[in-house]
mmCIF file of C-alpha atoms and ligand atoms in Angstrom:
data_model
loop_
_atom_site.group_PDB
_atom_site.id
_atom_site.type_symbol
_atom_site.label_atom_id
_atom_site.label_comp_id
_atom_site.label_asym_id
_atom_site.label_seq_id
_atom_site.Cartn_x
_atom_site.Cartn_y
_atom_site.Cartn_z
ATOM 1 C CA UNK A 1 14.942 -13.527 -16.106
ATOM 2 C CA UNK A 2 11.525 -11.942 -16.662
ATOM 3 C CA UNK A 3 10.471 -8.297 -16.785
ATOM 4 C CA UNK A 4 10.900 -5.550 -14.172
ATOM 5 C CA UNK A 5 8.192 -4.838 -11.592
ATOM 6 C CA UNK A 6 8.454 -1.534 -9.718
ATOM 7 C CA UNK A 7 6.130 -0.785 -6.791
ATOM 8 C CA UNK A 8 5.320 2.860 -6.026
ATOM 9 C CA UNK A 9 3.770 2.849 -2.557
ATOM 10 C CA UNK A 10 3.229 6.638 -2.674
ATOM 11 C CA UNK A 11 1.956 8.128 0.644
ATOM 12 C CA UNK A 12 0.574 4.799 1.860
ATOM 13 C CA UNK A 13 1.334 2.222 4.565
ATOM 14 C CA UNK A 14 2.806 2.685 8.020
ATOM 15 C CA UNK A 15 6.211 1.425 9.168
ATOM 16 C CA UNK A 16 4.953 -1.998 10.168
ATOM 17 C CA UNK A 17 2.939 -2.528 6.989
ATOM 18 C CA UNK A 18 5.832 -1.463 4.758
ATOM 19 C CA UNK A 19 8.262 -3.681 6.662
ATOM 20 C CA UNK A 20 5.982 -6.723 6.568
ATOM 21 C CA UNK A 21 5.181 -6.344 2.878
ATOM 22 C CA UNK A 22 8.865 -5.953 1.997
ATOM 23 C CA UNK A 23 9.863 -8.896 4.205
ATOM 24 C CA UNK A 24 7.247 -11.164 2.612
ATOM 25 C CA UNK A 25 8.508 -10.279 -0.881
ATOM 26 C CA UNK A 26 12.113 -10.807 0.206
ATOM 27 C CA UNK A 27 11.279 -14.231 1.672
ATOM 28 C CA UNK A 28 10.079 -15.289 -1.792
ATOM 29 C CA UNK A 29 13.416 -14.256 -3.311
ATOM 30 C CA UNK A 30 11.720 -11.638 -5.528
ATOM 31 C CA UNK A 31 13.606 -9.035 -7.569
ATOM 32 C CA UNK A 32 11.118 -6.150 -7.671
ATOM 33 C CA UNK A 33 11.978 -2.490 -7.134
ATOM 34 C CA UNK A 34 10.262 -0.991 -4.061
ATOM 35 C CA UNK A 35 9.567 2.743 -3.609
ATOM 36 C CA UNK A 36 8.254 3.207 -0.045
ATOM 37 C CA UNK A 37 7.714 6.571 1.651
ATOM 38 C CA UNK A 38 11.068 8.121 2.583
ATOM 39 C CA UNK A 39 10.427 7.644 6.316
ATOM 40 C CA UNK A 40 10.201 3.885 5.702
ATOM 41 C CA UNK A 41 13.416 3.493 3.692
ATOM 42 C CA UNK A 42 15.644 2.429 6.586
ATOM 43 C CA UNK A 43 13.118 -0.070 7.869
ATOM 44 C CA UNK A 44 12.486 -1.558 4.420
ATOM 45 C CA UNK A 45 16.237 -1.669 3.688
ATOM 46 C CA UNK A 46 16.662 -3.749 6.826
ATOM 47 C CA UNK A 47 13.788 -6.071 5.852
ATOM 48 C CA UNK A 48 15.182 -6.817 2.369
ATOM 49 C CA UNK A 49 18.874 -7.049 3.306
ATOM 50 C CA UNK A 50 20.755 -9.765 1.432
ATOM 51 C CA UNK A 51 17.914 -10.368 -1.047
ATOM 52 C CA UNK A 52 17.379 -9.316 -4.653
ATOM 53 C CA UNK A 53 14.786 -6.581 -4.091
ATOM 54 C CA UNK A 54 15.979 -3.053 -4.849
ATOM 55 C CA UNK A 55 14.998 0.020 -2.906
ATOM 56 C CA UNK A 56 14.155 3.476 -4.212
ATOM 57 C CA UNK A 57 12.949 6.860 -2.992
ATOM 58 C CA UNK A 58 9.933 8.644 -4.464
ATOM 59 C CA UNK A 59 11.589 12.056 -4.768
ATOM 60 C CA UNK A 60 14.955 13.771 -4.321
ATOM 61 C CA UNK A 61 16.100 17.325 -3.757
ATOM 62 C CA UNK A 62 17.739 19.103 -6.705
ATOM 63 C CA UNK A 63 20.272 20.492 -4.205
ATOM 64 C CA UNK A 64 23.185 18.872 -2.420
ATOM 65 C CA UNK A 65 22.767 20.167 1.115
ATOM 66 C CA UNK A 66 21.976 23.275 3.102
ATOM 67 C CA UNK A 67 18.947 25.376 3.970
ATOM 68 C CA UNK A 68 16.193 23.442 2.160
ATOM 69 C CA UNK A 69 13.617 22.719 4.844
ATOM 70 C CA UNK A 70 11.812 19.430 4.344
ATOM 71 C CA UNK A 71 13.926 18.275 1.394
ATOM 72 C CA UNK A 72 16.009 15.083 1.254
ATOM 73 C CA UNK A 73 19.280 14.939 -0.641
ATOM 74 C CA UNK A 74 20.395 12.064 -2.844
ATOM 75 C CA UNK A 75 23.181 11.348 -0.375
ATOM 76 C CA UNK A 76 20.701 11.097 2.532
ATOM 77 C CA UNK A 77 18.460 8.738 0.557
ATOM 78 C CA UNK A 78 21.410 6.567 -0.496
ATOM 79 C CA UNK A 79 22.564 6.515 3.126
ATOM 80 C CA UNK A 80 19.065 5.314 4.119
ATOM 81 C CA UNK A 81 19.432 2.361 1.738
ATOM 82 C CA UNK A 82 18.024 3.641 -1.578
ATOM 83 C CA UNK A 83 19.767 2.942 -4.858
ATOM 84 C CA UNK A 84 16.938 4.200 -7.100
ATOM 85 C CA UNK A 85 14.698 7.267 -7.214
ATOM 86 C CA UNK A 86 11.585 8.293 -9.133
ATOM 87 C CA UNK A 87 11.739 11.542 -11.095
ATOM 88 C CA UNK A 88 9.073 13.320 -13.115
ATOM 89 C CA UNK A 89 6.108 11.409 -11.689
ATOM 90 C CA UNK A 90 2.910 13.101 -12.873
ATOM 91 C CA UNK A 91 1.740 13.527 -9.281
ATOM 92 C CA UNK A 92 4.784 15.740 -8.749
ATOM 93 C CA UNK A 93 4.606 17.467 -12.149
ATOM 94 C CA UNK A 94 0.950 18.332 -11.519
ATOM 95 C CA UNK A 95 0.570 18.447 -7.733
ATOM 96 C CA UNK A 96 3.888 20.189 -7.062
ATOM 97 C CA UNK A 97 4.321 22.122 -10.303
ATOM 98 C CA UNK A 98 7.584 20.361 -11.189
ATOM 99 C CA UNK A 99 8.961 21.697 -14.482
ATOM 100 C CA UNK A 100 11.270 19.956 -16.941
ATOM 101 C CA UNK A 101 14.059 22.236 -15.694
ATOM 102 C CA UNK A 102 13.570 21.057 -12.119
ATOM 103 C CA UNK A 103 13.317 17.413 -13.209
ATOM 104 C CA UNK A 104 16.616 17.740 -15.120
ATOM 105 C CA UNK A 105 18.279 19.128 -11.975
ATOM 106 C CA UNK A 106 16.873 16.259 -9.900
ATOM 107 C CA UNK A 107 18.116 13.677 -12.422
ATOM 108 C CA UNK A 108 21.627 15.111 -12.334
ATOM 109 C CA UNK A 109 21.694 15.459 -8.550
ATOM 110 C CA UNK A 110 20.377 11.907 -8.096
ATOM 111 C CA UNK A 111 23.162 10.538 -10.271
ATOM 112 C CA UNK A 112 25.833 12.643 -8.576
ATOM 113 C CA UNK A 113 24.590 11.475 -5.174
ATOM 114 C CA UNK A 114 24.651 7.768 -6.039
ATOM 115 C CA UNK A 115 21.034 7.089 -7.054
ATOM 116 C CA UNK A 116 19.817 5.701 -10.376
ATOM 117 C CA UNK A 117 16.721 7.605 -11.505
ATOM 118 C CA UNK A 118 13.563 6.172 -13.014
ATOM 119 C CA UNK A 119 12.134 8.945 -15.203
ATOM 120 C CA UNK A 120 8.329 8.998 -15.558
ATOM 121 C CA UNK A 121 6.689 10.557 -18.606
ATOM 122 C CA UNK A 122 3.135 10.610 -19.906
ATOM 123 C CA UNK A 123 0.451 12.716 -21.525
ATOM 124 C CA UNK A 124 -2.879 13.933 -20.126
ATOM 125 C CA UNK A 125 -6.212 12.829 -21.530
ATOM 126 C CA UNK A 126 -6.667 16.178 -23.327
ATOM 127 C CA UNK A 127 -3.205 15.902 -24.892
ATOM 128 C CA UNK A 128 -4.008 12.392 -26.158
ATOM 129 C CA UNK A 129 -7.386 13.462 -27.517
ATOM 130 C CA UNK A 130 -5.716 16.305 -29.442
ATOM 131 C CA UNK A 131 -3.263 13.809 -30.959
ATOM 132 C CA UNK A 132 -0.297 15.308 -29.096
ATOM 133 C CA UNK A 133 0.617 12.318 -26.911
ATOM 134 C CA UNK A 134 3.832 11.358 -28.711
ATOM 135 C CA UNK A 135 5.009 14.981 -28.948
ATOM 136 C CA UNK A 136 4.429 15.586 -25.224
ATOM 137 C CA UNK A 137 6.205 12.390 -24.228
ATOM 138 C CA UNK A 138 9.049 13.276 -26.614
ATOM 139 C CA UNK A 139 9.378 16.726 -24.970
ATOM 140 C CA UNK A 140 9.405 15.190 -21.496
ATOM 141 C CA UNK A 141 12.153 12.778 -22.571
ATOM 142 C CA UNK A 142 14.266 15.693 -23.808
ATOM 143 C CA UNK A 143 15.482 16.321 -20.234
ATOM 144 C CA UNK A 144 17.693 13.277 -20.771
ATOM 145 C CA UNK A 145 19.711 15.227 -23.345
ATOM 146 C CA UNK A 146 20.931 17.421 -20.460
ATOM 147 C CA UNK A 147 22.757 14.418 -18.973
ATOM 148 C CA UNK A 148 26.225 13.408 -20.098
ATOM 149 C CA UNK A 149 26.431 10.256 -22.234
ATOM 150 C CA UNK A 150 27.760 8.344 -19.211
ATOM 151 C CA UNK A 151 25.010 9.647 -16.932
ATOM 152 C CA UNK A 152 22.397 8.568 -19.495
ATOM 153 C CA UNK A 153 23.563 4.973 -19.247
ATOM 154 C CA UNK A 154 23.084 5.168 -15.446
ATOM 155 C CA UNK A 155 19.351 5.931 -15.719
ATOM 156 C CA UNK A 156 17.610 2.830 -14.304
ATOM 157 C CA UNK A 157 14.520 3.028 -16.515
ATOM 158 C CA UNK A 158 11.940 5.250 -18.154
ATOM 159 C CA UNK A 159 8.277 4.692 -17.236
ATOM 160 C CA UNK A 160 5.537 5.619 -19.683
ATOM 161 C CA UNK A 161 2.611 6.519 -17.440
ATOM 162 C CA UNK A 162 -0.311 8.167 -19.229
ATOM 163 C CA UNK A 163 -1.755 10.625 -16.703
ATOM 164 C CA UNK A 164 -5.299 9.560 -17.579
ATOM 165 C CA UNK A 165 -4.462 6.006 -16.503
ATOM 166 C CA UNK A 166 -2.837 6.704 -13.130
ATOM 167 C CA UNK A 167 -5.072 5.742 -10.235
ATOM 168 C CA UNK A 168 -8.159 5.938 -12.454
ATOM 169 C CA UNK A 169 -8.744 2.244 -13.136
ATOM 170 C CA UNK A 170 -8.384 3.025 -16.873
ATOM 171 C CA UNK A 171 -5.255 1.360 -18.176
ATOM 172 C CA UNK A 172 -3.811 1.957 -21.640
ATOM 173 C CA UNK A 173 -4.579 -0.939 -23.959
ATOM 174 C CA UNK A 174 -1.689 -3.213 -24.830
ATOM 175 C CA UNK A 175 -1.701 -1.651 -28.317
ATOM 176 C CA UNK A 176 -1.583 1.940 -26.988
ATOM 177 C CA UNK A 177 1.204 1.042 -24.557
ATOM 178 C CA UNK A 178 3.255 -0.843 -27.134
ATOM 179 C CA UNK A 179 2.943 1.963 -29.706
ATOM 180 C CA UNK A 180 4.102 4.621 -27.252
ATOM 181 C CA UNK A 181 6.886 2.400 -25.955
ATOM 182 C CA UNK A 182 8.129 2.041 -29.527
ATOM 183 C CA UNK A 183 8.293 5.858 -29.798
ATOM 184 C CA UNK A 184 10.024 6.124 -26.422
ATOM 185 C CA UNK A 185 12.582 3.492 -27.414
ATOM 186 C CA UNK A 186 13.339 5.273 -30.648
ATOM 187 C CA UNK A 187 13.957 8.564 -28.792
ATOM 188 C CA UNK A 188 16.106 6.733 -26.232
ATOM 189 C CA UNK A 189 18.125 5.177 -29.040
ATOM 190 C CA UNK A 190 18.850 8.632 -30.456
ATOM 191 C CA UNK A 191 20.224 9.540 -27.007
ATOM 192 C CA UNK A 192 22.462 6.459 -26.840
ATOM 193 C CA UNK A 193 20.087 4.810 -24.342
ATOM 194 C CA UNK A 194 18.913 1.803 -26.327
ATOM 195 C CA UNK A 195 19.565 -0.490 -23.362
ATOM 196 C CA UNK A 196 17.385 1.541 -20.926
ATOM 197 C CA UNK A 197 14.267 -0.463 -19.979
ATOM 198 C CA UNK A 198 10.883 1.156 -20.628
ATOM 199 C CA UNK A 199 8.184 0.335 -18.075
ATOM 200 C CA UNK A 200 4.435 0.901 -18.379
ATOM 201 C CA UNK A 201 2.482 2.409 -15.474
ATOM 202 C CA UNK A 202 -1.169 3.317 -15.003
ATOM 203 C CA UNK A 203 -3.818 1.177 -13.290
ATOM 204 C CA UNK A 204 -1.855 -2.044 -13.702
ATOM 205 C CA UNK A 205 -3.523 -4.872 -11.776
ATOM 206 C CA UNK A 206 -3.170 -8.619 -11.475
ATOM 207 C CA UNK A 207 -5.954 -9.102 -14.009
ATOM 208 C CA UNK A 208 -4.638 -6.786 -16.753
ATOM 209 C CA UNK A 209 -0.862 -7.172 -16.354
ATOM 210 C CA UNK A 210 -0.431 -10.240 -18.564
ATOM 211 C CA UNK A 211 -1.456 -8.520 -21.800
ATOM 212 C CA UNK A 212 0.752 -5.495 -21.028
ATOM 213 C CA UNK A 213 3.692 -7.745 -20.146
ATOM 214 C CA UNK A 214 3.192 -9.608 -23.417
ATOM 215 C CA UNK A 215 3.976 -6.442 -25.446
ATOM 216 C CA UNK A 216 7.446 -6.724 -26.955
ATOM 217 C CA UNK A 217 8.287 -3.073 -26.203
ATOM 218 C CA UNK A 218 7.122 -3.219 -22.560
ATOM 219 C CA UNK A 219 10.137 -4.139 -20.421
ATOM 220 C CA UNK A 220 8.266 -4.040 -17.135
ATOM 221 C CA UNK A 221 5.575 -2.355 -15.050
ATOM 222 C CA UNK A 222 5.392 0.500 -12.550
ATOM 223 C CA UNK A 223 2.526 -0.295 -10.203
ATOM 224 C CA UNK A 224 0.861 2.041 -7.712
ATOM 225 C CA UNK A 225 -2.404 1.016 -6.041
ATOM 226 C CA UNK A 226 -2.055 -2.683 -6.851
ATOM 227 C CA UNK A 227 1.387 -2.850 -5.217
ATOM 228 C CA UNK A 228 0.082 -2.243 -1.702
ATOM 229 C CA UNK A 229 -0.865 -5.799 -0.806
ATOM 230 C CA UNK A 230 1.273 -8.902 -0.971
ATOM 231 C CA UNK A 231 -1.312 -10.939 -2.914
ATOM 232 C CA UNK A 232 -1.713 -8.387 -5.644
ATOM 233 C CA UNK A 233 1.957 -7.446 -6.028
ATOM 234 C CA UNK A 234 3.101 -11.077 -5.881
ATOM 235 C CA UNK A 235 0.570 -12.012 -8.588
ATOM 236 C CA UNK A 236 1.873 -9.217 -10.859
ATOM 237 C CA UNK A 237 5.462 -10.212 -10.138
ATOM 238 C CA UNK A 238 4.665 -13.867 -10.852
ATOM 239 C CA UNK A 239 3.224 -12.825 -14.235
ATOM 240 C CA UNK A 240 6.389 -10.835 -14.972
ATOM 241 C CA UNK A 241 8.577 -13.897 -14.341
ATOM 242 C CA UNK A 242 6.741 -16.066 -16.919
HETATM 243 C C1 LIG B 301 1.874 5.324 -10.391
HETATM 244 O O1 LIG B 301 1.490 6.253 -9.705
HETATM 245 O O2 LIG B 301 3.070 5.245 -10.712
HETATM 246 C C2 LIG B 301 0.875 4.344 -10.815
HETATM 247 C C3 LIG B 301 1.150 3.611 -11.844
HETATM 248 O O3 LIG B 301 -0.286 4.288 -10.075
HETATM 249 P P1 LIG B 301 -1.532 3.277 -10.284
HETATM 250 O O4 LIG B 301 -0.975 1.919 -10.593
HETATM 251 O O5 LIG B 301 -2.277 3.329 -9.004
HETATM 252 O O6 LIG B 301 -2.317 3.821 -11.456
#
């Protein structure tokens, strides 16, 4: 069975690169979750057809349709082949000023439009140094209380991604990750979400994934930079199958 591996390709790759990477993973019969750029969804959906890989979008509009220039609705993303969507990624919280209120709207809209969200949470370095990491992550998880009990069970996963570890080469230690995942799981349990997988994300690479995967409270990995080449992503996925 193994653990979940989710690949966030962010604003990387071109159509051909995304298609070839997805096709190579599909040929191996892999089960990872792929989050390509929205303009590559259709192409990647085609490349992974009939296999076990799952496809997700990196963002979704909080609105259903209408005059929202540049936005993509959950229905459009599902129609392009996505079944998953990221919400609350720190690059959107920080770079696009996304608030908890907006993230809650996106979660609800995703679910109404047929997408299962993967909610990302995580503290900054300053918040960790002040001893506030668990409180911040707890606050970020509170958006889940705005979902109905049924909607909560449709959330694909929560990813703990300390902001100080994303794209920095500094990953959380296995102990730090496991401790926070325990906190996250306890909060999820109080929301009736004890079955929701909790992934770790932040500078995961082929050479540090084994110790993170070995943590009992880590149900999988969300991988950014190291998911952009076949060799690296396949090595992480192989480790997650052991
Ligand atoms: C991410 O952005 O979700 C992520 C985990 O990035 P990286 O692996 O590059 O730190």
